[in-house]
PDB file of C-alpha atoms in Angstrom:
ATOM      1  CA  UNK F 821       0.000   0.000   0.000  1.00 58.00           C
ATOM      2  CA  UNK F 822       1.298   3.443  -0.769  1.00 61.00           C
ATOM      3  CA  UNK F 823      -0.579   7.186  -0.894  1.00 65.00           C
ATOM      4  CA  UNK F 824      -1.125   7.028  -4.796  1.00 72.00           C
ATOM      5  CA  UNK F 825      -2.697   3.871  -4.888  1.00 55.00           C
ATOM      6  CA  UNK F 826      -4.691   4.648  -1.960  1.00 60.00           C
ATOM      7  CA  UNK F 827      -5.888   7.034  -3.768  1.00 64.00           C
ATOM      8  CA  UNK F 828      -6.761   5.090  -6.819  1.00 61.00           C
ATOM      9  CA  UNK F 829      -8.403   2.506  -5.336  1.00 63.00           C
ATOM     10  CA  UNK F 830     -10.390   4.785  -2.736  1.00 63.00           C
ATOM     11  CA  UNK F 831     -11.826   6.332  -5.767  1.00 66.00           C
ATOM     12  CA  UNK F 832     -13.544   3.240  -6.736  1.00 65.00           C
ATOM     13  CA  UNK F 833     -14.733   2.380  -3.329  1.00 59.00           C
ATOM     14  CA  UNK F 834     -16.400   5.740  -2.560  1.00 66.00           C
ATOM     15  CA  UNK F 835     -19.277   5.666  -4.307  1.00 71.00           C
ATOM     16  CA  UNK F 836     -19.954   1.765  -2.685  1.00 69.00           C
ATOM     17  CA  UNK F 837     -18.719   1.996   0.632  1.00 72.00           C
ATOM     18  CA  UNK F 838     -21.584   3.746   3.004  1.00 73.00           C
ATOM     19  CA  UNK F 839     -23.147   0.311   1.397  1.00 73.00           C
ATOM     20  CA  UNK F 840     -20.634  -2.318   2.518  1.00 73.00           C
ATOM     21  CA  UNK F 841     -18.693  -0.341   5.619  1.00 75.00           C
ATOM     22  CA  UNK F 842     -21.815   1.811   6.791  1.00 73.00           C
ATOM     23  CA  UNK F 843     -24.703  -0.405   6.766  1.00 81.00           C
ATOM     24  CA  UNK F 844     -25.451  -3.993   8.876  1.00 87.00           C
ATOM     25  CA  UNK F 845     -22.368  -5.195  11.256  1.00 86.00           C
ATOM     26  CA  UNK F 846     -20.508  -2.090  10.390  1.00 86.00           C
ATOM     27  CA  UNK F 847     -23.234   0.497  10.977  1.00 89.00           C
ATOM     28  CA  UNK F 848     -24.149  -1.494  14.394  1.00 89.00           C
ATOM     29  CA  UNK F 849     -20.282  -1.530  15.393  1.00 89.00           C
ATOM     30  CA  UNK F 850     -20.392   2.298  14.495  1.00 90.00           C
ATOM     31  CA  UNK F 851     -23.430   2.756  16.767  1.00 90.00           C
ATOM     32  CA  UNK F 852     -22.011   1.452  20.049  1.00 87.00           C
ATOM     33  CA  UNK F 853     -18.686   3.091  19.781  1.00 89.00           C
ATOM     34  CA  UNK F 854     -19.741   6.360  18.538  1.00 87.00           C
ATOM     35  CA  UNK F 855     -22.967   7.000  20.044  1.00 84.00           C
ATOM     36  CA  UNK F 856     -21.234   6.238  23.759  1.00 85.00           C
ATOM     37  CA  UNK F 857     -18.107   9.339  23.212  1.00 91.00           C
ATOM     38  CA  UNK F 858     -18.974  11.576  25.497  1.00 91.00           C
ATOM     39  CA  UNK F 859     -18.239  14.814  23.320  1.00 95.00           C
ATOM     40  CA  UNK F 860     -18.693  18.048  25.224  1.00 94.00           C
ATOM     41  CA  UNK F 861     -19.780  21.107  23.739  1.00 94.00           C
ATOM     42  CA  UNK F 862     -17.037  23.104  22.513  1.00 95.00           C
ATOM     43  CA  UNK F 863     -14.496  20.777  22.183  1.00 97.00           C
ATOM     44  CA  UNK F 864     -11.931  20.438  18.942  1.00 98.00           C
ATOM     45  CA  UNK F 865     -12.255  16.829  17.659  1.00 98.00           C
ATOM     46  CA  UNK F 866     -10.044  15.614  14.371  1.00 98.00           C
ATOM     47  CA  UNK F 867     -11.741  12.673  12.504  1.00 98.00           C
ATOM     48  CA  UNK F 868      -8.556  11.338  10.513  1.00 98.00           C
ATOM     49  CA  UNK F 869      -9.387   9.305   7.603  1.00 95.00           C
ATOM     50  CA  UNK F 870     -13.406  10.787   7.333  1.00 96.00           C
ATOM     51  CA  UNK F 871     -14.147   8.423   4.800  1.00 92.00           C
ATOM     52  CA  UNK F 872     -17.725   9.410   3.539  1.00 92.00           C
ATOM     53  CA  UNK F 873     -18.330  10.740   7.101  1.00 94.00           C
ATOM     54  CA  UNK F 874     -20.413   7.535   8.218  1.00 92.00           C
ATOM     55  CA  UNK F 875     -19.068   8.565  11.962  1.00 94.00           C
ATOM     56  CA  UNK F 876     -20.010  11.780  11.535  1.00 95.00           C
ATOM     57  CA  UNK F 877     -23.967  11.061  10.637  1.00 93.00           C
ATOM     58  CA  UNK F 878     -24.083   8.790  13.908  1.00 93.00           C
ATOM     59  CA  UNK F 879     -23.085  12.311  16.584  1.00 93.00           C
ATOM     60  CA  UNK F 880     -24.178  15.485  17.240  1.00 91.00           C
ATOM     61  CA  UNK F 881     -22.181  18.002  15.311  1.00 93.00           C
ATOM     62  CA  UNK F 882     -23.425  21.052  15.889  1.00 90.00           C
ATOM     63  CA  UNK F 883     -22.012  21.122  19.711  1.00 91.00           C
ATOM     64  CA  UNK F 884     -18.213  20.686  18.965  1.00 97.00           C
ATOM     65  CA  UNK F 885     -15.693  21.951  16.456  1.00 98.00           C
ATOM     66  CA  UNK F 886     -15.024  19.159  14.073  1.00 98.00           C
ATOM     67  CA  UNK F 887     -11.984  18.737  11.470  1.00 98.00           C
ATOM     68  CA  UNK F 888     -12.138  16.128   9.260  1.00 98.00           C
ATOM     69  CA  UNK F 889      -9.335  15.031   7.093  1.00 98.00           C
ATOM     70  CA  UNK F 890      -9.016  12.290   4.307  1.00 96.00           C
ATOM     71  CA  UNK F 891      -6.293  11.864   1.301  1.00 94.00           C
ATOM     72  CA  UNK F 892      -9.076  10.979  -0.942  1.00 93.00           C
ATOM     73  CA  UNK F 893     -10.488  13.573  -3.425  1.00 93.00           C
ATOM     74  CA  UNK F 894     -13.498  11.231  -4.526  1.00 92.00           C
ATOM     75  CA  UNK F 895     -14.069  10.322  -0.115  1.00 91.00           C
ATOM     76  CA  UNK F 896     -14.140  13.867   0.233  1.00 96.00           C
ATOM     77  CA  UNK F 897     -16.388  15.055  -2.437  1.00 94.00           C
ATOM     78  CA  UNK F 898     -19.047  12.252  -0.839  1.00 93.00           C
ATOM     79  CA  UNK F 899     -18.295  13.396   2.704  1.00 95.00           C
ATOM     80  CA  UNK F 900     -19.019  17.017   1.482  1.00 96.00           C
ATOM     81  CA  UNK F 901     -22.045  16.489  -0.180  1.00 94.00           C
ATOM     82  CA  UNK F 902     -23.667  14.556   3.142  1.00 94.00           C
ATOM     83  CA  UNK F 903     -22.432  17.889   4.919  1.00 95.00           C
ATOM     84  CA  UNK F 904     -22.979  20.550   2.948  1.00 93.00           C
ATOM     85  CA  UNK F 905     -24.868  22.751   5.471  1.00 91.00           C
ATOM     86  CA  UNK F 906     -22.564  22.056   8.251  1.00 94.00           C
ATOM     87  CA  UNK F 907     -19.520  24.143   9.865  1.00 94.00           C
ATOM     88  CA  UNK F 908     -17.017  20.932   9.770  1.00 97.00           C
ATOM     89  CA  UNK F 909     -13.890  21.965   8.053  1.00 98.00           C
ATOM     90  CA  UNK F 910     -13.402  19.290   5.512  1.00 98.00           C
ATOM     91  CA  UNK F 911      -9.205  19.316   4.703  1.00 98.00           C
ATOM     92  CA  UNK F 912      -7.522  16.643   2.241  1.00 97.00           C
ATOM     93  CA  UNK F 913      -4.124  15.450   4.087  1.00 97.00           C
ATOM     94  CA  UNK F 914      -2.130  12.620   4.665  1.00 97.00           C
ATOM     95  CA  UNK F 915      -2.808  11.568   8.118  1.00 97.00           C
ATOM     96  CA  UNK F 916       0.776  10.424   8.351  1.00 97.00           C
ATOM     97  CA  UNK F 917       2.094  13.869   8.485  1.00 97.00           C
ATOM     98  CA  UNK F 918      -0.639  16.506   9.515  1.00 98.00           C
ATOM     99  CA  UNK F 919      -0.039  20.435   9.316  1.00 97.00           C
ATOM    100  CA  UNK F 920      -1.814  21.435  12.361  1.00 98.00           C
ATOM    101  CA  UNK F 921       0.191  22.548  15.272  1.00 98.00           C
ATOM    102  CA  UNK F 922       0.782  20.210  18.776  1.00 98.00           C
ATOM    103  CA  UNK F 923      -1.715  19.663  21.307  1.00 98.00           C
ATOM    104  CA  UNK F 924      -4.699  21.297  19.265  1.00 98.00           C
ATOM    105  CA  UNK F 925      -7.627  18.688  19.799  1.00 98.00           C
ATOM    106  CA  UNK F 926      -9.192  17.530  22.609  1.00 98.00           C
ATOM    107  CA  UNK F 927     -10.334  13.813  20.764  1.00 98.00           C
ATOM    108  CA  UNK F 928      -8.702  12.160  17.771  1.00 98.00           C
ATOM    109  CA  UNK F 929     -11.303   9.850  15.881  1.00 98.00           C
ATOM    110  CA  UNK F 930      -9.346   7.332  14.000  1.00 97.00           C
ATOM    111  CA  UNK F 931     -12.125   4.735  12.332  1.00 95.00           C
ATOM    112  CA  UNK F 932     -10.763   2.332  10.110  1.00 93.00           C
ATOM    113  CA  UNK F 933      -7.552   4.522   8.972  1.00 95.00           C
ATOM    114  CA  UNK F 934      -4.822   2.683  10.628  1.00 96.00           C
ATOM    115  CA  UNK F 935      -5.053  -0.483   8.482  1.00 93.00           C
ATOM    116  CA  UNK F 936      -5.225   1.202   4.943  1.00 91.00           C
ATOM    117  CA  UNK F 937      -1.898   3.389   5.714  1.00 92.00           C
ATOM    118  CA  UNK F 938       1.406   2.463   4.297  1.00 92.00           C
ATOM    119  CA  UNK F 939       2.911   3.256   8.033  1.00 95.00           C
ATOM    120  CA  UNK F 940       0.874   2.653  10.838  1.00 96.00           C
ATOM    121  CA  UNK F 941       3.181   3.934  13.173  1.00 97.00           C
ATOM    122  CA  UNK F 942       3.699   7.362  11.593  1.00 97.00           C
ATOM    123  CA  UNK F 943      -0.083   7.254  11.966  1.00 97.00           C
ATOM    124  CA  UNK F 944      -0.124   7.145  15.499  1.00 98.00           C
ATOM    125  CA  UNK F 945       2.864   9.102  15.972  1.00 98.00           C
ATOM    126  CA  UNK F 946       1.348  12.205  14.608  1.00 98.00           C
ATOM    127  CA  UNK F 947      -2.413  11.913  16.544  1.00 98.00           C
ATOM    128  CA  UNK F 948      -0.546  11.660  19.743  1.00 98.00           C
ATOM    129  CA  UNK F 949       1.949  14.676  18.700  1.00 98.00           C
ATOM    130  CA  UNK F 950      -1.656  17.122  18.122  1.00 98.00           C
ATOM    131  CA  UNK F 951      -3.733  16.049  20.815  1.00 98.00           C
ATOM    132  CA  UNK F 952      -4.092  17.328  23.848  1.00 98.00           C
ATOM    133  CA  UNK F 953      -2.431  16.009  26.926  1.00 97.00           C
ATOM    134  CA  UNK F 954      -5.458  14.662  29.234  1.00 97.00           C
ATOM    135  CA  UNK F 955      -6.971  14.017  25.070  1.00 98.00           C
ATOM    136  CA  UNK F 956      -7.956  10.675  24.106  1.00 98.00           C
ATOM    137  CA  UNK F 957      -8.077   8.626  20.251  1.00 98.00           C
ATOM    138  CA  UNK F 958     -10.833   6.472  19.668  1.00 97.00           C
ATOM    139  CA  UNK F 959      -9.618   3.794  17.840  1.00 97.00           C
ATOM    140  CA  UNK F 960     -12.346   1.727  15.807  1.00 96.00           C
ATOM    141  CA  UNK F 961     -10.238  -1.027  13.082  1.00 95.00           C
ATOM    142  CA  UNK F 962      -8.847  -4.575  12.323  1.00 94.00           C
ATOM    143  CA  UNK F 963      -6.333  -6.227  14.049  1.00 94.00           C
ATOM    144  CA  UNK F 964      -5.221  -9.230  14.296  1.00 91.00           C
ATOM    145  CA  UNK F 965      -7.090 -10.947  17.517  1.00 86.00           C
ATOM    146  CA  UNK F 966      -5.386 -10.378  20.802  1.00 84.00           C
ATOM    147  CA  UNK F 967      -2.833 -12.783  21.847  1.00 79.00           C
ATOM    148  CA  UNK F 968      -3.838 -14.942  18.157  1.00 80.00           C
ATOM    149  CA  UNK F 969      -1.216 -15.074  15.436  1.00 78.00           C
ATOM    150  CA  UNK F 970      -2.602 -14.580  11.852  1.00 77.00           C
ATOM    151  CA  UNK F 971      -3.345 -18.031  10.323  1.00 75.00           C
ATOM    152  CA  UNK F 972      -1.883 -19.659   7.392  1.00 76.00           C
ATOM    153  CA  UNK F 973      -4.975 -18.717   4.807  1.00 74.00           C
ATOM    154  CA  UNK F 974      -5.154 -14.680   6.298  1.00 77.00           C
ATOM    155  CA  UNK F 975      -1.232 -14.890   5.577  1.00 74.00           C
ATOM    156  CA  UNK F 976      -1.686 -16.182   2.137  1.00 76.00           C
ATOM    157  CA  UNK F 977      -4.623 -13.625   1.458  1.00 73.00           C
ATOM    158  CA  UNK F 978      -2.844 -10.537   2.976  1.00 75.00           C
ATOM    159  CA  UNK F 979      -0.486  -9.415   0.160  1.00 74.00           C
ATOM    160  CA  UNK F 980      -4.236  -9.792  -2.067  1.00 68.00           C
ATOM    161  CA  UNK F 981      -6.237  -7.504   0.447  1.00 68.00           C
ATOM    162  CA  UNK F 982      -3.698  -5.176   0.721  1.00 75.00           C
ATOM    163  CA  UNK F 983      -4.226  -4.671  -3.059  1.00 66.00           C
ATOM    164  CA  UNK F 984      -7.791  -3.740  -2.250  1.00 66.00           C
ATOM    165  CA  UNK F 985      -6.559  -0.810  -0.004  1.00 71.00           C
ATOM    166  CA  UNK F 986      -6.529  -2.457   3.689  1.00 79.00           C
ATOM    167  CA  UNK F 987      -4.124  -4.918   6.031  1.00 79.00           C
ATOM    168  CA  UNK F 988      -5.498  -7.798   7.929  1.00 73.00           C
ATOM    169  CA  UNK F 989      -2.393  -8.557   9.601  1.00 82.00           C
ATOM    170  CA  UNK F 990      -2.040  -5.396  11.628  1.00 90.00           C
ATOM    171  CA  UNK F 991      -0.670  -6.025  15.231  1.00 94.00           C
ATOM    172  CA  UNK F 992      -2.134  -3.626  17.313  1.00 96.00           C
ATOM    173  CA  UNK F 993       0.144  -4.711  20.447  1.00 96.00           C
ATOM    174  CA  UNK F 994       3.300  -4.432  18.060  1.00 95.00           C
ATOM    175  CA  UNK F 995       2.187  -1.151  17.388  1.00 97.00           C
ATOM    176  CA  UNK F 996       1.409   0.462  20.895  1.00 97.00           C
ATOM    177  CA  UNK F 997       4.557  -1.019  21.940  1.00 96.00           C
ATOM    178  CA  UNK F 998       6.719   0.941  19.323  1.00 96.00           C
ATOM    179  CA  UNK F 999       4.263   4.116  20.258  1.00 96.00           C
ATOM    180  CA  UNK F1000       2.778   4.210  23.825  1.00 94.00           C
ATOM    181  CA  UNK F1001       5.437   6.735  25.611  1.00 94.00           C
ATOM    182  CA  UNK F1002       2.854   8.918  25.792  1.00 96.00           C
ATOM    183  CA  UNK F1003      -0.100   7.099  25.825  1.00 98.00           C
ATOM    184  CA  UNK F1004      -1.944   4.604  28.006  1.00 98.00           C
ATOM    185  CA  UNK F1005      -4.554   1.890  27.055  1.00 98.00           C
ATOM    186  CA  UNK F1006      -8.305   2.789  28.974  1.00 96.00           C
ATOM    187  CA  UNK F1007     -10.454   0.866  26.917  1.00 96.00           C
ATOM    188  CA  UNK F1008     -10.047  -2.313  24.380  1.00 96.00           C
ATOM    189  CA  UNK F1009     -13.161  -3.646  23.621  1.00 94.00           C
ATOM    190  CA  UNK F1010     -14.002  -6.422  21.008  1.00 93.00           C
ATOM    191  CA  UNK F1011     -16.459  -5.499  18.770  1.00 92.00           C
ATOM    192  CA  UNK F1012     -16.976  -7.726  15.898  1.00 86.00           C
ATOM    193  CA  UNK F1013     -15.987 -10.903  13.934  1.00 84.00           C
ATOM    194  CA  UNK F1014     -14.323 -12.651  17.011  1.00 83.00           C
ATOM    195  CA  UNK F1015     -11.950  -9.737  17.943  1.00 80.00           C
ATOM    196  CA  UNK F1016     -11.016  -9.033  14.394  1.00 87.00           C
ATOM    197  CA  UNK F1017     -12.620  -5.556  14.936  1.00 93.00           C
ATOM    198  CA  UNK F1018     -12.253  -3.668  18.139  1.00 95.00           C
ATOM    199  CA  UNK F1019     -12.869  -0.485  19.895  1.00 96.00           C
ATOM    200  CA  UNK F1020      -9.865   0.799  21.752  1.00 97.00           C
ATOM    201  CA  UNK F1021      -9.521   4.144  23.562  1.00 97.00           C
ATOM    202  CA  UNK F1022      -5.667   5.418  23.970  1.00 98.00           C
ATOM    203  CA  UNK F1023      -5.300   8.648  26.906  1.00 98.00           C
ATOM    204  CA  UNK F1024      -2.362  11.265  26.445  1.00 98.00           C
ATOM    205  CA  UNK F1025      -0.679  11.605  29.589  1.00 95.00           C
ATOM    206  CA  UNK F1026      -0.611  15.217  31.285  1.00 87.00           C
TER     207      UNK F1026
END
């Protein structure tokens, strides 16, 4: 996976994915994670990796000052349409290296980003470096199931699905590891297909 074929292939999902990724499982999963944040009025929240916004439709926006980045042009224009009337600043940028300054938000929403990047790490690297300490990330991805390696068949198929824009063999423990001077684990919750998808909530330390 790399930014300009991210690109590429995001094009060709937008105008399909609220159907497949917001909609059944997905849309349930989306529910119970999003609908329990307990956003306060005012606050600066940065949705990295917007998508078409299907976090966004499931929250009150009016109440808090929302940024929403994505790389994709064609995710954007969809995410734009659904929020046309709205005061959410929509910006396209790599969520690997953001340009807005340290310690600016007070939540970092980061729903199914992590496993389409080319480097997780830098991901995670740069929400921790703009959110505020006493800030949290809610995580919402794949991983590969606590303490479970990846099986044989997912190890075949990974190099395949990676094509399609997305890793099934991402470690999250590997990566907070490598990433968690600053941040502590309050909440890792499994929410779908057997611990495949979870909810996890990382704290910035004051």
């Amino acid at each position: 996976m790399n930014n300009t074929w991210n690109k590429v292939i995001y094009k060709i999902w937008s105008p399909i994915y609220d159907k497949i990724f917001n909609s059944g499982i997905f849309l349930k999963a989306r529910k119970k994670i999003f609908q329990e944040i307990p956003f306060q009025s005012g606050q600066n929240v940065l949705f990295v990796g917007v998508g078409t916004g299907a976090d966004l439709e499931l929250i009150n926006t009016s109440e808090i000052n929302i940024t929403a980045i994505d790389l994709s042009p064609a995710m954007l224009n969809q995410v734009r349409k659904k929020f046309s009337h709205s005061s959410i600043q929509f910006l396209q940028m790599d969520a690997q290296n953001m340009e807005f300054n340290n310690d600016t938000f007070d939540y970092v929403v980061a729903s199914l980003i992590l496993s389409v990047l080319p480097d997780a790490d830098k991901c995670l690297k740069e929400m921790t470096r703009v959110l505020k300490a006493g800030g949290k990330i809610i995580i919402f991805d794949k991983f590969v199931p606590k303490n479970q390696q990846l099986s044989l068949s997912k190890k075949l198929l990974r190099p395949i699905i990676k094509v399609l824009g997305t890793d099934i063999g991402l470690n999250f423990e590997d990566l907070y590891r490598r990433n968690n001077t600053y941040l502590t684990i309050i909440e890792d919750e499994n929410v779908m297909m057997n611990g495949m998808y979870r909810k996890i909530i990382l704290s910035k330390r004051i």
